[in-house]
Coordinates of C-alpha atoms in Angstrom, one line a residue:
M1 CA 119.4 166.5 69.0
N2 CA 121.8 166.4 71.8
N3 CA 124.0 164.2 69.7
V4 CA 124.4 167.0 67.3
Y5 CA 125.3 169.5 69.8
E6 CA 127.6 167.0 71.6
D7 CA 129.3 166.5 68.1
I8 CA 130.0 170.1 67.9
V9 CA 131.4 170.2 71.3
K10 CA 133.7 167.3 70.6
F11 CA 135.1 168.8 67.5
L12 CA 135.6 172.3 69.0
S13 CA 137.3 170.6 71.8
E14 CA 139.7 168.9 69.5
K15 CA 140.4 172.2 67.9
K16 CA 138.5 171.3 64.7
S17 CA 136.2 173.5 63.1
I18 CA 132.6 172.3 62.0
V19 CA 129.7 173.4 59.9
V20 CA 126.2 173.2 61.1
V21 CA 122.8 173.1 58.9
T22 CA 119.8 174.2 60.5
I23 CA 116.2 174.3 59.0
F24 CA 114.6 177.5 60.3
S25 CA 111.7 178.2 58.1
L26 CA 109.1 175.8 56.5
S27 CA 105.9 175.6 54.8
G28 CA 104.2 172.7 53.2
S29 CA 105.6 169.2 53.4
A30 CA 109.3 168.5 54.1
P31 CA 111.2 165.4 55.2
R32 CA 112.0 167.2 58.6
D33 CA 110.5 169.9 60.7
A34 CA 111.8 173.4 61.2
G35 CA 114.6 172.9 63.8
A36 CA 116.1 169.9 62.2
K37 CA 119.8 170.3 62.4
M38 CA 123.0 168.2 61.3
T39 CA 126.6 168.7 61.5
V40 CA 128.9 168.3 58.3
R41 CA 132.7 167.4 59.2
G42 CA 135.6 168.4 57.1
D43 CA 135.7 164.8 55.7
G44 CA 132.0 165.0 54.5
S45 CA 130.7 162.7 57.1
I46 CA 127.7 163.9 59.1
C47 CA 125.9 163.7 62.5
G48 CA 122.0 164.2 62.6
T49 CA 119.9 164.9 59.4
I50 CA 117.5 167.3 57.8
G51 CA 115.7 164.6 56.0
G52 CA 118.0 163.0 53.5
G53 CA 117.6 163.3 49.6
K54 CA 118.2 166.0 47.2
L55 CA 117.8 168.7 50.2
E56 CA 120.5 167.2 52.3
A57 CA 122.8 166.6 49.4
E58 CA 122.4 170.2 48.5
A59 CA 123.2 171.3 52.0
M60 CA 126.2 169.0 52.4
S61 CA 127.6 170.5 49.1
M62 CA 127.0 174.0 50.3
A63 CA 128.6 173.0 53.6
M64 CA 131.8 172.1 52.0
D65 CA 132.0 175.4 50.3
V66 CA 131.4 177.1 53.7
Y67 CA 134.4 175.3 55.1
K68 CA 136.5 177.1 52.4
T69 CA 134.9 180.6 52.8
R70 CA 134.3 180.3 56.6
T71 CA 131.3 182.6 55.9
P72 CA 127.6 181.4 57.0
V73 CA 125.0 181.4 54.3
T74 CA 121.2 180.9 54.2
R75 CA 119.5 179.3 51.4
V76 CA 115.8 179.0 50.2
F77 CA 114.8 175.5 49.2
N78 CA 111.6 174.5 47.3
L79 CA 110.9 170.9 46.9
T80 CA 108.9 170.2 43.8
G81 CA 106.6 167.1 43.2
A82 CA 109.3 165.2 41.7
D83 CA 111.7 166.0 44.8
A84 CA 108.9 165.0 47.2
S85 CA 108.2 161.7 45.3
D86 CA 111.9 160.8 45.5
M87 CA 111.8 161.4 49.3
N88 CA 108.7 159.4 49.9
M89 CA 106.5 162.5 50.6
I90 CA 103.1 163.2 49.3
C91 CA 103.9 167.0 48.2
G92 CA 106.6 169.5 48.0
G93 CA 107.4 172.0 50.7
A94 CA 109.5 175.3 50.7
G95 CA 111.7 177.0 53.5
E96 CA 115.0 178.1 54.5
F97 CA 118.1 176.7 56.0
L98 CA 121.3 178.2 57.6
V99 CA 124.6 176.8 56.8
D100 CA 127.0 178.0 59.7
Y101 CA 130.7 177.8 60.1
I102 CA 131.6 177.1 63.8
D103 CA 135.3 178.2 64.2
S104 CA 137.4 176.3 66.6
D105 CA 139.8 179.1 66.9
D106 CA 137.0 181.4 68.6
P107 CA 137.0 180.1 72.4
L108 CA 133.3 181.5 72.6
N109 CA 132.0 178.9 70.3
L110 CA 133.1 176.2 72.6
E111 CA 131.6 178.0 75.7
I112 CA 128.5 178.4 73.8
Y113 CA 127.9 174.9 72.7
K114 CA 128.9 173.3 76.1
S115 CA 126.3 175.6 77.7
I116 CA 123.7 174.3 75.2
V117 CA 124.4 170.7 76.2
E118 CA 124.3 171.6 79.9
V119 CA 121.0 173.6 79.6
R120 CA 119.5 170.6 77.6
N121 CA 120.8 168.0 80.3
K122 CA 119.4 170.1 83.0
R123 CA 116.0 170.6 81.0
E124 CA 116.4 174.3 81.4
K125 CA 115.5 176.9 79.0
A126 CA 117.7 178.9 76.7
W127 CA 117.8 180.6 73.2
L128 CA 120.6 180.4 70.7
I129 CA 120.6 183.5 68.7
T130 CA 122.5 183.8 65.4
G131 CA 122.8 186.9 63.4
V132 CA 124.0 186.9 59.9
G133 CA 124.9 190.2 58.3
T134 CA 122.7 191.3 55.3
G135 CA 123.9 194.8 54.6
V136 CA 126.7 196.2 52.2
K137 CA 129.1 196.7 55.2
N138 CA 128.4 193.6 57.3
S139 CA 127.6 191.0 54.5
G140 CA 128.6 187.6 55.7
E141 CA 129.4 188.6 59.2
K142 CA 128.2 186.6 62.1
Q143 CA 127.4 187.0 65.8
Q144 CA 126.0 184.4 68.1
C145 CA 125.1 184.0 71.7
L146 CA 123.1 181.9 74.1
V147 CA 120.6 183.6 76.3
K148 CA 119.2 181.7 79.3
Q149 CA 115.9 182.5 80.9
D150 CA 117.6 184.5 83.8
H151 CA 119.0 186.9 80.9
T152 CA 122.6 185.6 81.4
L153 CA 124.5 185.5 78.1
T154 CA 127.1 183.4 76.7
G155 CA 128.9 184.6 73.6
K156 CA 128.6 188.1 72.0
F157 CA 125.6 189.6 70.4
E158 CA 125.4 193.5 69.9
S159 CA 121.7 194.4 70.4
D160 CA 119.8 196.3 73.1
R161 CA 118.4 194.4 76.0
A162 CA 114.8 195.1 74.8
F163 CA 115.3 192.9 71.8
L164 CA 116.8 189.9 74.0
T165 CA 113.9 190.3 76.4
K166 CA 111.4 190.1 73.5
I167 CA 112.9 186.9 72.6
I168 CA 112.8 185.4 76.0
E169 CA 109.4 186.6 76.9
G170 CA 107.4 187.1 73.6
P171 CA 105.0 184.9 72.2
A172 CA 107.3 183.3 69.7
R173 CA 109.7 182.1 72.2
I174 CA 108.8 178.3 72.0
T175 CA 109.4 177.9 68.3
I176 CA 112.4 178.4 66.0
H177 CA 112.1 181.6 63.8
S178 CA 113.9 184.3 62.2
E179 CA 113.5 188.0 62.4
V180 CA 115.1 191.2 60.8
L181 CA 117.0 193.8 62.8
S182 CA 118.6 196.5 61.0
D183 CA 121.2 194.9 58.7
W184 CA 121.0 191.6 60.4
R185 CA 119.1 188.4 59.9
I186 CA 118.4 187.0 63.2
L187 CA 117.8 183.3 63.9
V188 CA 116.2 182.6 67.1
E189 CA 116.3 178.8 68.2
P190 CA 114.9 177.5 71.5
V191 CA 117.3 174.8 72.9
V192 CA 115.0 173.4 75.6
K193 CA 114.2 169.7 75.0
T194 CA 111.1 169.5 72.9
S195 CA 108.0 167.7 74.4
T196 CA 106.4 165.1 72.1
V197 CA 102.7 164.5 71.9
Y198 CA 102.0 160.7 70.8
I199 CA 98.5 160.6 69.1
F200 CA 97.1 157.2 69.0
G201 CA 94.5 157.3 66.2
A202 CA 94.6 159.2 62.9
G203 CA 90.9 160.2 62.6
H204 CA 89.4 163.7 62.2
V205 CA 89.9 164.8 65.7
S206 CA 93.6 163.9 65.4
Q207 CA 94.1 165.6 62.2
K208 CA 93.0 168.7 64.0
I209 CA 95.1 168.2 67.1
A210 CA 98.3 167.8 65.4
P211 CA 98.8 171.1 63.7
V212 CA 97.5 173.0 66.7
A213 CA 100.0 171.1 69.1
E214 CA 102.8 171.8 66.8
M215 CA 101.9 175.7 66.8
V216 CA 102.4 175.8 70.5
G217 CA 105.7 174.0 70.4
F218 CA 105.0 170.2 70.7
K219 CA 106.4 167.6 68.1
T220 CA 103.8 165.2 67.1
V221 CA 103.8 161.6 66.5
V222 CA 100.6 160.0 64.9
I223 CA 100.1 156.1 65.4
D224 CA 97.5 154.1 63.6
D225 CA 97.0 151.0 61.6
R226 CA 95.3 152.5 58.6
P227 CA 97.5 153.9 55.9
E228 CA 94.8 155.7 54.3
Y229 CA 94.4 157.8 57.5
A230 CA 98.1 157.7 58.8
N231 CA 100.0 159.4 56.0
R232 CA 101.8 162.6 55.1
L233 CA 99.0 163.9 53.1
R234 CA 96.8 164.1 56.2
F235 CA 99.7 164.9 58.6
P236 CA 102.3 166.6 56.6
T237 CA 104.5 167.5 59.6
S238 CA 104.1 164.6 61.9
E239 CA 106.1 161.5 62.5
I240 CA 103.9 158.5 61.3
V241 CA 103.9 155.2 62.9
L242 CA 101.9 152.6 61.1
L243 CA 101.0 149.5 62.9
E244 CA 99.8 146.3 61.5
S245 CA 96.8 146.4 64.1
F246 CA 95.8 148.0 67.2
E247 CA 95.0 144.5 68.4
N248 CA 98.6 143.6 68.4
P249 CA 101.0 144.7 71.2
L250 CA 102.1 148.3 70.6
P251 CA 105.8 148.8 69.4
D252 CA 108.2 149.8 72.0
I253 CA 107.9 153.5 71.7
I254 CA 110.6 155.5 73.5
T255 CA 108.9 157.9 76.1
D256 CA 110.1 160.0 79.1
Q257 CA 109.0 162.8 81.2
D258 CA 108.6 165.1 78.0
S259 CA 106.1 162.7 76.5
Y260 CA 102.4 163.3 76.4
L261 CA 100.1 160.5 75.3
V262 CA 96.7 161.4 73.6
I263 CA 94.5 158.3 72.9
V264 CA 91.7 159.2 70.3
T265 CA 91.4 155.7 68.3
R266 CA 88.3 155.0 66.2
G267 CA 86.7 152.8 69.0
H268 CA 86.3 152.2 72.6
L269 CA 87.9 148.8 72.4
F270 CA 91.0 150.2 70.9
D271 CA 91.2 153.1 73.3
K272 CA 91.2 150.4 76.1
T273 CA 93.8 148.3 74.4
V274 CA 96.1 151.4 74.1
L275 CA 95.4 152.6 77.7
Q276 CA 96.1 149.1 79.2
Q277 CA 99.6 149.4 77.7
V278 CA 100.6 152.7 78.4
I279 CA 98.8 153.5 81.6
R280 CA 101.9 152.9 83.7
K281 CA 104.5 154.6 81.4
H282 CA 106.5 157.4 82.9
V283 CA 105.2 160.2 81.0
T284 CA 103.8 163.5 81.9
Y285 CA 100.4 163.2 80.5
I286 CA 97.9 160.5 79.4
G287 CA 94.5 161.6 78.1
M288 CA 91.8 159.3 76.7
I289 CA 88.7 160.5 74.7
G290 CA 85.2 159.6 75.6
S291 CA 82.3 160.1 78.0
R292 CA 82.4 159.7 81.8
K293 CA 80.2 156.5 81.3
K294 CA 82.6 155.1 78.8
R295 CA 85.5 155.9 81.1
E296 CA 84.0 153.9 84.0
I297 CA 83.3 151.0 81.8
T298 CA 86.9 150.9 80.4
Y299 CA 88.4 151.4 84.0
K300 CA 86.1 148.6 85.4
K301 CA 87.3 146.2 82.7
L302 CA 91.0 147.1 83.0
S303 CA 90.8 146.5 86.8
E304 CA 89.1 143.2 86.4
E305 CA 91.4 142.0 83.6
F306 CA 94.7 143.5 84.5
G307 CA 94.5 144.5 88.1
Y308 CA 94.7 148.2 87.7
V309 CA 93.9 150.3 90.7
D310 CA 92.5 153.8 91.3
E311 CA 96.1 155.1 91.7
D312 CA 96.6 154.1 88.0
F313 CA 93.5 155.6 86.8
A314 CA 94.0 158.9 88.7
R315 CA 96.9 160.0 86.3
V316 CA 94.6 159.7 83.3
H317 CA 92.7 162.6 81.9
S318 CA 89.4 161.4 80.8
P319 CA 87.3 162.9 79.4
I320 CA 90.1 164.4 77.8
G321 CA 90.6 168.1 77.4
L322 CA 89.4 171.2 79.1
D323 CA 85.7 171.6 79.6
I324 CA 85.0 174.4 77.0
K325 CA 81.6 172.8 75.8
A326 CA 83.5 171.6 72.7
E327 CA 81.8 169.7 70.0
S328 CA 83.3 169.9 66.6
P329 CA 86.6 168.2 65.8
E330 CA 88.2 171.6 65.6
E331 CA 86.8 172.6 69.1
I332 CA 87.8 169.2 70.7
A333 CA 91.4 169.7 69.4
V334 CA 91.6 173.1 70.9
S335 CA 90.3 171.8 74.3
I336 CA 92.9 168.9 74.3
V337 CA 95.7 171.1 73.3
A338 CA 94.6 173.7 75.9
E339 CA 95.0 171.0 78.5
L340 CA 98.4 169.8 77.3
I341 CA 99.6 173.6 77.5
M342 CA 98.3 173.7 81.1
V343 CA 100.1 170.4 82.1
R344 CA 103.1 171.5 80.3
A345 CA 103.1 174.9 82.3
E346 CA 102.5 173.2 85.7
R347 CA 105.3 170.8 85.2
E348 CA 107.8 173.6 84.2
K349 CA 106.6 175.6 87.2
C350 CA 107.2 172.8 89.5
A351 CA 110.6 172.1 88.0
E352 CA 111.5 175.7 88.6
K353 CA 110.4 175.7 92.2
T354 CA 112.6 172.5 92.8
K355 CA 115.6 174.1 91.3
S356 CA 115.2 177.1 93.4

């Protein structure tokens, strides 16, 4: 995503206007999640993607019209079964996207997007707020600003402070969404770097984990070697990584401090195989499902076979999840995601203390 924002900054710095397309509402299955973004330049070239296929082609056509009108527009999309099939999807989805003209002649635009890049690089929190006029008098008008967590504002946005406070402190602050305020359609877009949950295993528990994790702001990646389980029908909004076999070395998955690893494969042996390969990765969270007895057996074997020590095992959450006496797949999913939320909050709190 930073490449898209950097692309905007680059063009604005060169006094070139640019059009930005953002998916901000989504239901059902679509090639990209809400928040997917791409830039369309004057020559028709792009940076980023909203999923390709008919949806992206339509957005690019609209972007060229917006270059001429310099007026932002929102559009509803509805992918039929045929559209979905063309895009290698199981079923269709519906949603909305914004096609926004970013004028290089307005110096505030460069300030806003430079601030976004800076915020993301520093892993701070901020919200990009875009208002598109919907009334008779303000139709096609736009106002935009970036609001940081300390309530400082870059850009211009005519609204009472209570509305901006609601955005920053309200329950919807972690996911992209839209609101209606008088004669304005307001798009609220968190620009903090999104944390990713890598779910090893695509069974019944995983199928419940993914949507719950996404509801609280995580991106999900599901990894398995069974196409009948790891597919868009069972995981319509997750990225799917299909392995040849869990018995083979894992692919080189790019992880960082915004990565959370959840090991819930179909058997203890595969859980052990995955843990052995990820236990020393520089990630924020590693969790493995199973009883304490299974955990101790797994740790003993990893210690004997690969020389792992107590310090390695200390960073693994196992049994996984908060102890809420969960039994069903749904309850287990809630306990796991609750633990992810807790770890994420603790990490953010520590980061804020370090900066202060």
